[in-house]
mmCIF file of C-alpha atoms and ligand atoms in Angstrom:
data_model
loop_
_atom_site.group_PDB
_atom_site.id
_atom_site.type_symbol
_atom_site.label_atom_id
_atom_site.label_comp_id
_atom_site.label_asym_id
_atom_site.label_seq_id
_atom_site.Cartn_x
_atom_site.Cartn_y
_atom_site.Cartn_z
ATOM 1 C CA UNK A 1 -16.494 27.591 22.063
ATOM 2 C CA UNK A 2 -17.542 24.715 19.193
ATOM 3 C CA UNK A 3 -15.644 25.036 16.372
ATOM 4 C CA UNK A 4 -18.028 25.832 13.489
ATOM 5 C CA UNK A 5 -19.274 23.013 11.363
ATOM 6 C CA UNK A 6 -17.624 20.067 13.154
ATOM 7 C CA UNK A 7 -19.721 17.492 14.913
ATOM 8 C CA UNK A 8 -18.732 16.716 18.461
ATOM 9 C CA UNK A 9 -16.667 13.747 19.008
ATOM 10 C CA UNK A 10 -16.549 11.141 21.570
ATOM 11 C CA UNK A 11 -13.085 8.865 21.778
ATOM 12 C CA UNK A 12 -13.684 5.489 23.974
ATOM 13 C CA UNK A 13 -10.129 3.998 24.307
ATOM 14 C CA UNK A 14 -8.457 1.193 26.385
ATOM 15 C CA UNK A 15 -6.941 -1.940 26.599
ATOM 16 C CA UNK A 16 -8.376 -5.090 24.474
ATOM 17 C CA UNK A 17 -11.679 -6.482 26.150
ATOM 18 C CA UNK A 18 -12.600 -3.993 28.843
ATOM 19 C CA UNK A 19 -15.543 -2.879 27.717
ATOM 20 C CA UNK A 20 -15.078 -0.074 24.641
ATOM 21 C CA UNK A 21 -17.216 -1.089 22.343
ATOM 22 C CA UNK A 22 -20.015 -1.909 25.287
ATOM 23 C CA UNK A 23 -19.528 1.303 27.034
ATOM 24 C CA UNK A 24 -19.435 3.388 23.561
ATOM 25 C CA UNK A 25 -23.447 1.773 22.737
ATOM 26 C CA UNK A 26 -24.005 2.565 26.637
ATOM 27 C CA UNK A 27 -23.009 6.318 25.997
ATOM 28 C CA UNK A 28 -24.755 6.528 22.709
ATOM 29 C CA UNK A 29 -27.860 5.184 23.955
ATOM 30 C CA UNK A 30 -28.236 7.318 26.902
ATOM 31 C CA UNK A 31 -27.095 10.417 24.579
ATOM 32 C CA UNK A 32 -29.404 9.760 22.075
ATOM 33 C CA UNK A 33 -32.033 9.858 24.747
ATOM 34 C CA UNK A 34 -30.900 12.518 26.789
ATOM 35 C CA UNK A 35 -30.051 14.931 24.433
ATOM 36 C CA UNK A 36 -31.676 13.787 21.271
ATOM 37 C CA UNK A 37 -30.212 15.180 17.889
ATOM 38 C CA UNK A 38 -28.580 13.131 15.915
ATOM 39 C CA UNK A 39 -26.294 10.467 17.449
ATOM 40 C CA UNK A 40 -23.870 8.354 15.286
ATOM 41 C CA UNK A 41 -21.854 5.667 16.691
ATOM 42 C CA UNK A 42 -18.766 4.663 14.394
ATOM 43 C CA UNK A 43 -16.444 1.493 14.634
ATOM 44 C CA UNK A 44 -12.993 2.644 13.816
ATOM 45 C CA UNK A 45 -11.997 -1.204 15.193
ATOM 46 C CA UNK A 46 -10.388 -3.111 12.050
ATOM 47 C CA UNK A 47 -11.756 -6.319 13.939
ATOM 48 C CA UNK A 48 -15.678 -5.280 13.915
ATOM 49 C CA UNK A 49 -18.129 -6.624 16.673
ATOM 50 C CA UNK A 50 -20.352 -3.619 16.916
ATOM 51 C CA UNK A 51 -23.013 -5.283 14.605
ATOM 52 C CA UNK A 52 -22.650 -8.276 16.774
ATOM 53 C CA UNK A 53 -23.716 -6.274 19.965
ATOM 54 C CA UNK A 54 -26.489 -4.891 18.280
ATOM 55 C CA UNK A 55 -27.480 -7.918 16.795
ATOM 56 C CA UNK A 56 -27.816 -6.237 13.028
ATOM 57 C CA UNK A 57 -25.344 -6.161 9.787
ATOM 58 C CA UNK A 58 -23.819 -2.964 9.557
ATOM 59 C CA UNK A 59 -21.964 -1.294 6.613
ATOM 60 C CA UNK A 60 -20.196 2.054 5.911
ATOM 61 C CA UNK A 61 -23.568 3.927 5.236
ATOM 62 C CA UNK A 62 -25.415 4.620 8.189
ATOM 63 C CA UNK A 63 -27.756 2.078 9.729
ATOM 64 C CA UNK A 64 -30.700 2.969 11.460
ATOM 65 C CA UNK A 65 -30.632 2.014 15.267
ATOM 66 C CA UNK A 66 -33.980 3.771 16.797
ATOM 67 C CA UNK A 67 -34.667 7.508 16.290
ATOM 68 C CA UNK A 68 -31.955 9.752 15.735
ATOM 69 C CA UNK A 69 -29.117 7.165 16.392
ATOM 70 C CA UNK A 70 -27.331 5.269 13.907
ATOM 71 C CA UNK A 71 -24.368 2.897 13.486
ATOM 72 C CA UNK A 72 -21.522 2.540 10.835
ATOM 73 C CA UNK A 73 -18.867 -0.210 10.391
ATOM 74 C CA UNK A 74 -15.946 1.783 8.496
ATOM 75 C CA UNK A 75 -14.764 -0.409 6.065
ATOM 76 C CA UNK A 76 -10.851 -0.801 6.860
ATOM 77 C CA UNK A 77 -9.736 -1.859 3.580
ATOM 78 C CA UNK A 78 -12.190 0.340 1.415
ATOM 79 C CA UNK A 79 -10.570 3.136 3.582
ATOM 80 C CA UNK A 80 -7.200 2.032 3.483
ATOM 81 C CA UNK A 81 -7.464 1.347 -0.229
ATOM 82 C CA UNK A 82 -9.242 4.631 -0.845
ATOM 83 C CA UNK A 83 -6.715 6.914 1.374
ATOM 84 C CA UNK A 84 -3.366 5.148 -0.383
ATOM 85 C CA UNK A 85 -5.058 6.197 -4.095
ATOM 86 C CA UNK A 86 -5.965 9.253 -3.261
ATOM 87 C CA UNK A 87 -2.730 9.898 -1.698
ATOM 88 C CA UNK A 88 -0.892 8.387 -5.418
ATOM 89 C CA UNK A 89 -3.184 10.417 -7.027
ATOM 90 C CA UNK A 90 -2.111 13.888 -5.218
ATOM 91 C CA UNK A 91 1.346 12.542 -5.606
ATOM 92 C CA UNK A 92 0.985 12.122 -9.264
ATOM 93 C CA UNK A 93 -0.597 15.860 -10.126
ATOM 94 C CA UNK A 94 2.688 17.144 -8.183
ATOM 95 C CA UNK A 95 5.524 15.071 -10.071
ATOM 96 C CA UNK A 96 4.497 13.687 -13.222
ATOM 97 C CA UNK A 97 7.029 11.421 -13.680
ATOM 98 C CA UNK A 98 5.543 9.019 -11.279
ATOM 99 C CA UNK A 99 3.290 7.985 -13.324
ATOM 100 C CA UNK A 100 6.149 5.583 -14.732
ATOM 101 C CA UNK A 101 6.397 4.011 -10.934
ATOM 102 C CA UNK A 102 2.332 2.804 -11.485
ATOM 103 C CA UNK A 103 2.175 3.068 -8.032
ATOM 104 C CA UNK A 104 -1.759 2.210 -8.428
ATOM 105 C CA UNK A 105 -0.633 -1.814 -9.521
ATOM 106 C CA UNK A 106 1.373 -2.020 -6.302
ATOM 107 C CA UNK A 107 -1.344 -1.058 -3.442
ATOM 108 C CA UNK A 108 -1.026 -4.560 -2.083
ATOM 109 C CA UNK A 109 2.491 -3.353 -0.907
ATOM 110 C CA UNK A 110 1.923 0.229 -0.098
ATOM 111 C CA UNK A 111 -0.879 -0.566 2.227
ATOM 112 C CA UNK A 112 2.179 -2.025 4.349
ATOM 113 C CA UNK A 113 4.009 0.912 4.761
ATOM 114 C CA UNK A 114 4.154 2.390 8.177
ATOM 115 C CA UNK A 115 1.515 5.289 8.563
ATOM 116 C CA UNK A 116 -0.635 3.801 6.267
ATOM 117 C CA UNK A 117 -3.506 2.212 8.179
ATOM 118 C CA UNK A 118 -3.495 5.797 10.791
ATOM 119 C CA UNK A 119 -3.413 7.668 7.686
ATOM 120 C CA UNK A 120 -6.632 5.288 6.237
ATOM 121 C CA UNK A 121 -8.527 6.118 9.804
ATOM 122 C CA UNK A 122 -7.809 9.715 10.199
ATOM 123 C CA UNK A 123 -9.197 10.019 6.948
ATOM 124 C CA UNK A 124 -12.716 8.678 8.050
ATOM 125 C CA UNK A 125 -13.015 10.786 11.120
ATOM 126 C CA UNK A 126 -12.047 13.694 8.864
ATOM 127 C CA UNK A 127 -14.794 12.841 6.613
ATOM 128 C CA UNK A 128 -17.141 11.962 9.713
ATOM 129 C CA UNK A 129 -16.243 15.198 11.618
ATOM 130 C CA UNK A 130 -17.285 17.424 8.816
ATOM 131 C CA UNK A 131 -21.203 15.616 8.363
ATOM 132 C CA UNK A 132 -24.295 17.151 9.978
ATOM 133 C CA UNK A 133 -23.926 14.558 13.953
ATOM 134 C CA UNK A 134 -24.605 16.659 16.926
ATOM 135 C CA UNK A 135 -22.543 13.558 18.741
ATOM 136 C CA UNK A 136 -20.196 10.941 17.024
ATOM 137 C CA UNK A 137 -19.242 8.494 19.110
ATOM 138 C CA UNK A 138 -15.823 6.325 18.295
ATOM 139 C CA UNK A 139 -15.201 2.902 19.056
ATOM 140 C CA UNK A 140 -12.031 2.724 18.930
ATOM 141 C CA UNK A 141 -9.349 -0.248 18.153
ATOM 142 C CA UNK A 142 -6.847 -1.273 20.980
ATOM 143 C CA UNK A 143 -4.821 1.052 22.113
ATOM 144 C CA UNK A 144 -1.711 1.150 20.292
ATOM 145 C CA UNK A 145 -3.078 2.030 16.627
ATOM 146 C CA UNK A 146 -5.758 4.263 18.616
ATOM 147 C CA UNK A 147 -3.017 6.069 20.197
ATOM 148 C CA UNK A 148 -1.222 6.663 16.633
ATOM 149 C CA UNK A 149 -4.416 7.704 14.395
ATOM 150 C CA UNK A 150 -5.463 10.396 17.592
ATOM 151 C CA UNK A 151 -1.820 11.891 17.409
ATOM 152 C CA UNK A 152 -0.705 11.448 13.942
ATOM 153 C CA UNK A 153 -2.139 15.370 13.057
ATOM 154 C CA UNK A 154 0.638 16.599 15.335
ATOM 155 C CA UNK A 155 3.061 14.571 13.841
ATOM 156 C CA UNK A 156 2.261 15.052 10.385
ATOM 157 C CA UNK A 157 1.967 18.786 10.978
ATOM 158 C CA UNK A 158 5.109 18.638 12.594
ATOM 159 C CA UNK A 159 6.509 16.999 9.393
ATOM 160 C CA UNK A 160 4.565 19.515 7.115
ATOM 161 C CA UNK A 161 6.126 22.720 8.930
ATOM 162 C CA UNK A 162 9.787 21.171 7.764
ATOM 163 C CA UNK A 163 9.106 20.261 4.334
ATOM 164 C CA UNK A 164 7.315 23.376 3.941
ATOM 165 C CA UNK A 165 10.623 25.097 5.262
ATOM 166 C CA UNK A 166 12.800 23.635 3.196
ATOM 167 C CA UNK A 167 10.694 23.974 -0.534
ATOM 168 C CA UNK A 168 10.231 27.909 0.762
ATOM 169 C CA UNK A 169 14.195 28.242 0.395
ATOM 170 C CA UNK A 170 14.245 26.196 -2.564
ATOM 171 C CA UNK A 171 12.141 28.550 -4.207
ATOM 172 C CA UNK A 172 13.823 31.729 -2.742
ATOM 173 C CA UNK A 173 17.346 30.181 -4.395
ATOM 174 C CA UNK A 174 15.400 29.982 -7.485
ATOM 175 C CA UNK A 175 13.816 33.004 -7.376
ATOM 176 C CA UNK A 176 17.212 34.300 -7.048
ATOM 177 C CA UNK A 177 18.084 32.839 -10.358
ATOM 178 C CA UNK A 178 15.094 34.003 -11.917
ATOM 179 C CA UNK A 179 15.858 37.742 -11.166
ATOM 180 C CA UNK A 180 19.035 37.207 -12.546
ATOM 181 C CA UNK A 181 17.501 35.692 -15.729
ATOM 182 C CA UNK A 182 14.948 38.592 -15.675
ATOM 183 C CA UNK A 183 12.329 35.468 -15.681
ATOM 184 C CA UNK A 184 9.068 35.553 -13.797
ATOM 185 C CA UNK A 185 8.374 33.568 -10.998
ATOM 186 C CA UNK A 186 5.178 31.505 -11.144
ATOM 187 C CA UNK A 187 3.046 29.606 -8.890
ATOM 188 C CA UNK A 188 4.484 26.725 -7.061
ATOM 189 C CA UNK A 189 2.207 23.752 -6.767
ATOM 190 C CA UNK A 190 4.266 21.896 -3.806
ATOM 191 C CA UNK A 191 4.252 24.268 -1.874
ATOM 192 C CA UNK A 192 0.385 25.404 -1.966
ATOM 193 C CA UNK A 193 -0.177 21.699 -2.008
ATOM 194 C CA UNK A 194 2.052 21.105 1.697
ATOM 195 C CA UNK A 195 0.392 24.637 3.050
ATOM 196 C CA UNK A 196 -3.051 22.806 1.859
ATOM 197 C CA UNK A 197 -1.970 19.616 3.909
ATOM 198 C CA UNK A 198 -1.349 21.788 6.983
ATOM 199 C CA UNK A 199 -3.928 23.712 7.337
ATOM 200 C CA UNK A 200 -6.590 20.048 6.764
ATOM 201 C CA UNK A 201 -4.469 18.951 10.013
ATOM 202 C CA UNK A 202 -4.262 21.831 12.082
ATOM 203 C CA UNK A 203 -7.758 22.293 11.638
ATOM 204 C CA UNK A 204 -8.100 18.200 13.257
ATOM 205 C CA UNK A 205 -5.748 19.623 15.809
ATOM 206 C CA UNK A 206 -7.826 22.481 17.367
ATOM 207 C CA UNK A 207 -10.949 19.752 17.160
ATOM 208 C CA UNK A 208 -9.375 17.244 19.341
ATOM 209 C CA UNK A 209 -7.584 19.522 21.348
ATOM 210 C CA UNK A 210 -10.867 21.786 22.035
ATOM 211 C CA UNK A 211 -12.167 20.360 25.431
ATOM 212 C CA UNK A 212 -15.901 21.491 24.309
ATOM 213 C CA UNK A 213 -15.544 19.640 20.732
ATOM 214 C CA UNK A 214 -14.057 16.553 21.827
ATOM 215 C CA UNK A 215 -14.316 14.303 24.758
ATOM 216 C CA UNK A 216 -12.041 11.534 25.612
ATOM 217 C CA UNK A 217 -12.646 8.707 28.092
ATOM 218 C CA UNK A 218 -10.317 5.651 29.178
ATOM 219 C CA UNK A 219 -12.431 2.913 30.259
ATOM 220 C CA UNK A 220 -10.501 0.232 32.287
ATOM 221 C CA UNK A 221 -11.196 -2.966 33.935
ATOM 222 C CA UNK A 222 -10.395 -3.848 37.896
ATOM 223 C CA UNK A 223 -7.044 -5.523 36.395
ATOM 224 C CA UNK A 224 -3.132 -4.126 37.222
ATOM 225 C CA UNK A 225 -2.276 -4.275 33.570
ATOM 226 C CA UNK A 226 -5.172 -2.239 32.578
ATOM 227 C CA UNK A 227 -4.545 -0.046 35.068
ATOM 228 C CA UNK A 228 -0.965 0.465 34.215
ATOM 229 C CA UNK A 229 -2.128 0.910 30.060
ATOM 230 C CA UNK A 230 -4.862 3.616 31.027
ATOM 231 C CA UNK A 231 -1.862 5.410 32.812
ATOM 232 C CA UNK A 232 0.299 4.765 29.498
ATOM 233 C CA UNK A 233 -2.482 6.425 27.409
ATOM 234 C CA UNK A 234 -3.545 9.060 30.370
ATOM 235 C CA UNK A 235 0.073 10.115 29.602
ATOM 236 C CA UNK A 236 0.158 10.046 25.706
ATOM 237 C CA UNK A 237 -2.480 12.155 25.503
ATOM 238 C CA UNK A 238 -1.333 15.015 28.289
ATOM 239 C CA UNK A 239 1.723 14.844 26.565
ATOM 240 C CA UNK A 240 0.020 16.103 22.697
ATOM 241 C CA UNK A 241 -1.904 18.559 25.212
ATOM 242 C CA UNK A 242 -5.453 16.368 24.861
ATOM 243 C CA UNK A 243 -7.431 16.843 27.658
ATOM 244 C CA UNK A 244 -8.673 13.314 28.781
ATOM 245 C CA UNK A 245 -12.601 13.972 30.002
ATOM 246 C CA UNK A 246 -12.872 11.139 32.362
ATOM 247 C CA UNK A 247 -11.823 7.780 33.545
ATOM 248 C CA UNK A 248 -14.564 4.956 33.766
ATOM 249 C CA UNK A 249 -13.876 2.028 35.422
ATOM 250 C CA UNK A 250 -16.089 -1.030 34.089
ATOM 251 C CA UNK A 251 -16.896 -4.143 35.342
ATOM 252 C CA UNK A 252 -16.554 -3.377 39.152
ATOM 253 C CA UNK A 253 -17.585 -5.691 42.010
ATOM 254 C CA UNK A 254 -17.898 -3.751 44.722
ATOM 255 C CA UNK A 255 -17.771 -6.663 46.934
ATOM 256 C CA UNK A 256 -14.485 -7.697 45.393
ATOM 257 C CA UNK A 257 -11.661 -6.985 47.491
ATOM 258 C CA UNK A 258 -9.356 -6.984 44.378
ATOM 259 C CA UNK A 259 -11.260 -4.237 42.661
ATOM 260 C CA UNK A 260 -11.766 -2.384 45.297
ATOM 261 C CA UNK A 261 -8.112 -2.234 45.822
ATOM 262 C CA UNK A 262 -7.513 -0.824 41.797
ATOM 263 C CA UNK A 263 -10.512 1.804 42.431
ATOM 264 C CA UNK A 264 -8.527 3.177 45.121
ATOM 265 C CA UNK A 265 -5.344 3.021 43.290
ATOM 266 C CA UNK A 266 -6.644 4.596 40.186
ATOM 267 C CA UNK A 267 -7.709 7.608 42.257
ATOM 268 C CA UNK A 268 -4.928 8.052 43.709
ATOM 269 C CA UNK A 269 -3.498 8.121 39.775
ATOM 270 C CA UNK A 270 -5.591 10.279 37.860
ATOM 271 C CA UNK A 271 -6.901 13.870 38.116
ATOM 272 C CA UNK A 272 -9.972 13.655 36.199
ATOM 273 C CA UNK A 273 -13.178 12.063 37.253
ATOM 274 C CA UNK A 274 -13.637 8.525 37.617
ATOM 275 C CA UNK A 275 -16.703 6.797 37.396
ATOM 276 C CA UNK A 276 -17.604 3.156 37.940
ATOM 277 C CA UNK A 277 -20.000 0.663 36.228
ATOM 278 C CA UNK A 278 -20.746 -2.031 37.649
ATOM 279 C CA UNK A 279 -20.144 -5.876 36.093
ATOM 280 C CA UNK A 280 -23.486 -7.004 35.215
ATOM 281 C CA UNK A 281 -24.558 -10.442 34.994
ATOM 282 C CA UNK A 282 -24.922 -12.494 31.281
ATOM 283 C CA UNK A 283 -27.668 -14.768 32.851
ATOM 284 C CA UNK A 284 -30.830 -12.237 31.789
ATOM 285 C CA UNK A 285 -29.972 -11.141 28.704
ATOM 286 C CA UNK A 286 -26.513 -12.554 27.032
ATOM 287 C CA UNK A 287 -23.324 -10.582 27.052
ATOM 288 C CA UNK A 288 -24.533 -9.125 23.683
ATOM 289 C CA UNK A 289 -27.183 -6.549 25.492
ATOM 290 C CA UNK A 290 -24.819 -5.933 28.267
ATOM 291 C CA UNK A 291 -24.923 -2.261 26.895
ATOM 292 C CA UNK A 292 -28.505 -2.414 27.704
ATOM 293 C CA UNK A 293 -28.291 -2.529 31.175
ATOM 294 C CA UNK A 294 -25.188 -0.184 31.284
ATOM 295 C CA UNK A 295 -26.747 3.136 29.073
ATOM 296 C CA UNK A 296 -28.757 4.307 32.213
ATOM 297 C CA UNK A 297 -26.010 3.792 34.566
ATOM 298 C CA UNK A 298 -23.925 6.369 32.015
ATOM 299 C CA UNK A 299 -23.398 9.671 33.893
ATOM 300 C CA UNK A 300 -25.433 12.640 32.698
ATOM 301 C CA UNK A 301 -22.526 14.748 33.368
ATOM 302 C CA UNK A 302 -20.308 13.293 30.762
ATOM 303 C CA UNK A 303 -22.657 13.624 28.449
HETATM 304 N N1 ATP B 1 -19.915 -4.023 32.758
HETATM 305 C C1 ATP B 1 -19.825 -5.233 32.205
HETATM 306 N N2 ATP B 1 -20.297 -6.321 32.851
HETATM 307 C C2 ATP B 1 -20.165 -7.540 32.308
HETATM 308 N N3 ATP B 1 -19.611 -7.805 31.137
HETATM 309 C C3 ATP B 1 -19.126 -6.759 30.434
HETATM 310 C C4 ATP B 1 -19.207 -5.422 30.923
HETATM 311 N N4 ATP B 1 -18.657 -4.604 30.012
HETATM 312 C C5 ATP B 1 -18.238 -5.396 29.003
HETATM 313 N N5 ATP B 1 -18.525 -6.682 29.244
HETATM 314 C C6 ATP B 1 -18.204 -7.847 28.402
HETATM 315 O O1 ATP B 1 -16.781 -7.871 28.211
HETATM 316 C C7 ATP B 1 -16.466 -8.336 26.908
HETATM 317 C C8 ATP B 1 -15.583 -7.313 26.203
HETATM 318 O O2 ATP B 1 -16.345 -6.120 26.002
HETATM 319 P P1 ATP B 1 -16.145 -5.213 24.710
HETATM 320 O O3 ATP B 1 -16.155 -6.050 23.484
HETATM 321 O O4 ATP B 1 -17.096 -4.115 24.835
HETATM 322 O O5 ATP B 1 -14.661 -4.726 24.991
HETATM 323 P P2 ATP B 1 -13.679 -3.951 23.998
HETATM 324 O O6 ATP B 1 -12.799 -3.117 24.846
HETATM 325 O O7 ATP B 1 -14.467 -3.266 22.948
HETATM 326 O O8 ATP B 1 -12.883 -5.161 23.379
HETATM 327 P P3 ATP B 1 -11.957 -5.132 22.048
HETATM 328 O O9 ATP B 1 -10.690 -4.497 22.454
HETATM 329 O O10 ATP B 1 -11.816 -6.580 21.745
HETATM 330 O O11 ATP B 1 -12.705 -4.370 21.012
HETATM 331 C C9 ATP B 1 -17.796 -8.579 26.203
HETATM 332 O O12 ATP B 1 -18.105 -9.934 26.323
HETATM 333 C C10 ATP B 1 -18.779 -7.728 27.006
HETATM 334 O O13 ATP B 1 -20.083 -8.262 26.968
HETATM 335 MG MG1 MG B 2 -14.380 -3.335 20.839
#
């Protein structure tokens, strides 16, 4: 079943170059035509070249591709910048003696600590999932950082259940004290604020672990080492029980004994579907419009 309100959520990921950003327009394309609605493709890649391939300048507010499909460019270091004060400012309403810190003069320095940039991204598709798409479609930056931003809801959930642990017997020691004192205990902001907290990231949770809400593909060249890093990912996500939708190999040449040799080895590796699209040729149209060519060539089953 959908989960209510969310949008449904397409995750391209892979290895630098193979073809995510090309095969993400391909998919939104043929979606857009197949099943109409309203289609929204989203760069979540720090290092932008969506705009490029669609030959237009694209910002954080949706830009208008053809009917019912638009494109956004999320601003990494709006979003970073936005998630660290809103993060300083939650911090703040909990202990007020950090106001003394000014945390707020020192972003240039926070935005290094580790978390920060997954934390930045999470917060977009949080803020994408909950607007009126019938498909969003992710392009997604190399694997590593796409790998932590899909998973860090586990982890931080996983963090939240501990801290929420240990301020519950805090309080019941103070409580304690209170009855002796013959005080009343009152409201405990930290706590309601952590229970807040979990509940925003189990509710990411059951989106990307919901098979019918979101689908995730590994695209992957004819290469070994992208072979070997859709495996690594493949893996990742079984692990933090994300059901990977299917495996599309790009850039094939069927005449090519080398590829032919990783299509049959990537069979024999993966349980899901694998589909295979075909290297097209730059002469016609430059590599730009490559996603031209691809978008009918797009399964309708994985739509
Ligand atoms: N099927 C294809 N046939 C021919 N060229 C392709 C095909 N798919 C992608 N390309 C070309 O490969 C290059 C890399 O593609 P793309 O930018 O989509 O990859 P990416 O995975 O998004 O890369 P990055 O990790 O840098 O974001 C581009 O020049 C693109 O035109
Ligand atoms: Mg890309």
């Amino acid at each position: 079943m959908l989960i209510r309100d969310s949008s449904q959520l397409v995750f391209f990921l892979g290895k630098g170059g193979v073809g995510k950003t090309t095969l993400s327009l391909a998919y939104a394309l043929k979606f857009s035509e197949v099943k109409g609605g309203r289609t929204l493709i989203a760069s979540l890649d720090p290092a932008h070249n969506l705009g490029n391939f669609l030959g237009m300048s694209l910002g954080g507010a949706p830009s208008r591709i053809q009917e019912g499909l638009y494109a956004v460019e999320i601003d990494f270091e709006e979003a970073l910048r936005d998630s660290l004060i809103n993060q300083i400012e939650k911090l703040k309403g909990l202990y007020k003696e950090l106001t003394v810190w000014n945390l707020e003069k020192n972003l240039e320095i926070l935005r290094w600590v580790p978390g920060s940039e997954e934390q930045a991204l999470l917060k977009e598709i949080e803020r994408i999932v909950e607007e009126d798409w019938s498909r969003v479609i992710f392009d997604m930056p190399p694997t590593g950082l796409a790998l932590r931003v899909i998973l860090l809801p586990k982890l931080m959930q996983f963090w939240l259940e501990r801290l929420e642990a240990l301020r519950e017997r805090i309080l019941s020691l103070r409580e304690t004290i209170e009855s002796i004192r013959g005080t009343r205990g009152q409201k405990d902001s930290v706590i309601e604020a952590l229970r807040e907290q979990k509940n925003k990231y189990r509710r990411l949770i059951e989106i990307l672990e919901n098979r019918e809400n979101s689908y995730f593909f590994v695209v992957l060249e004819p290469s070994a080492v992208s072979l070997d890093e859709s495996r690594k990912i493949s893996k990742s996500l079984e692990e933090n029980r994300i059901a990977l939708k299917a495996l599309l190999l790009n850039k094939f040449r069927k005449y090519d004994e080398r590829d032919l040799r990783i299509l049959q080895q990537a069979r024999d590796s993966f349980s899901v579907p694998l589909f295979v699209l075909p290297f097209v040729g730059r002469e016609s149209k430059g590599e730009e419009r490559v996603f031209e060519e691809l978008a009918p060539l797009i399964p309708e089953g994985i739509l």
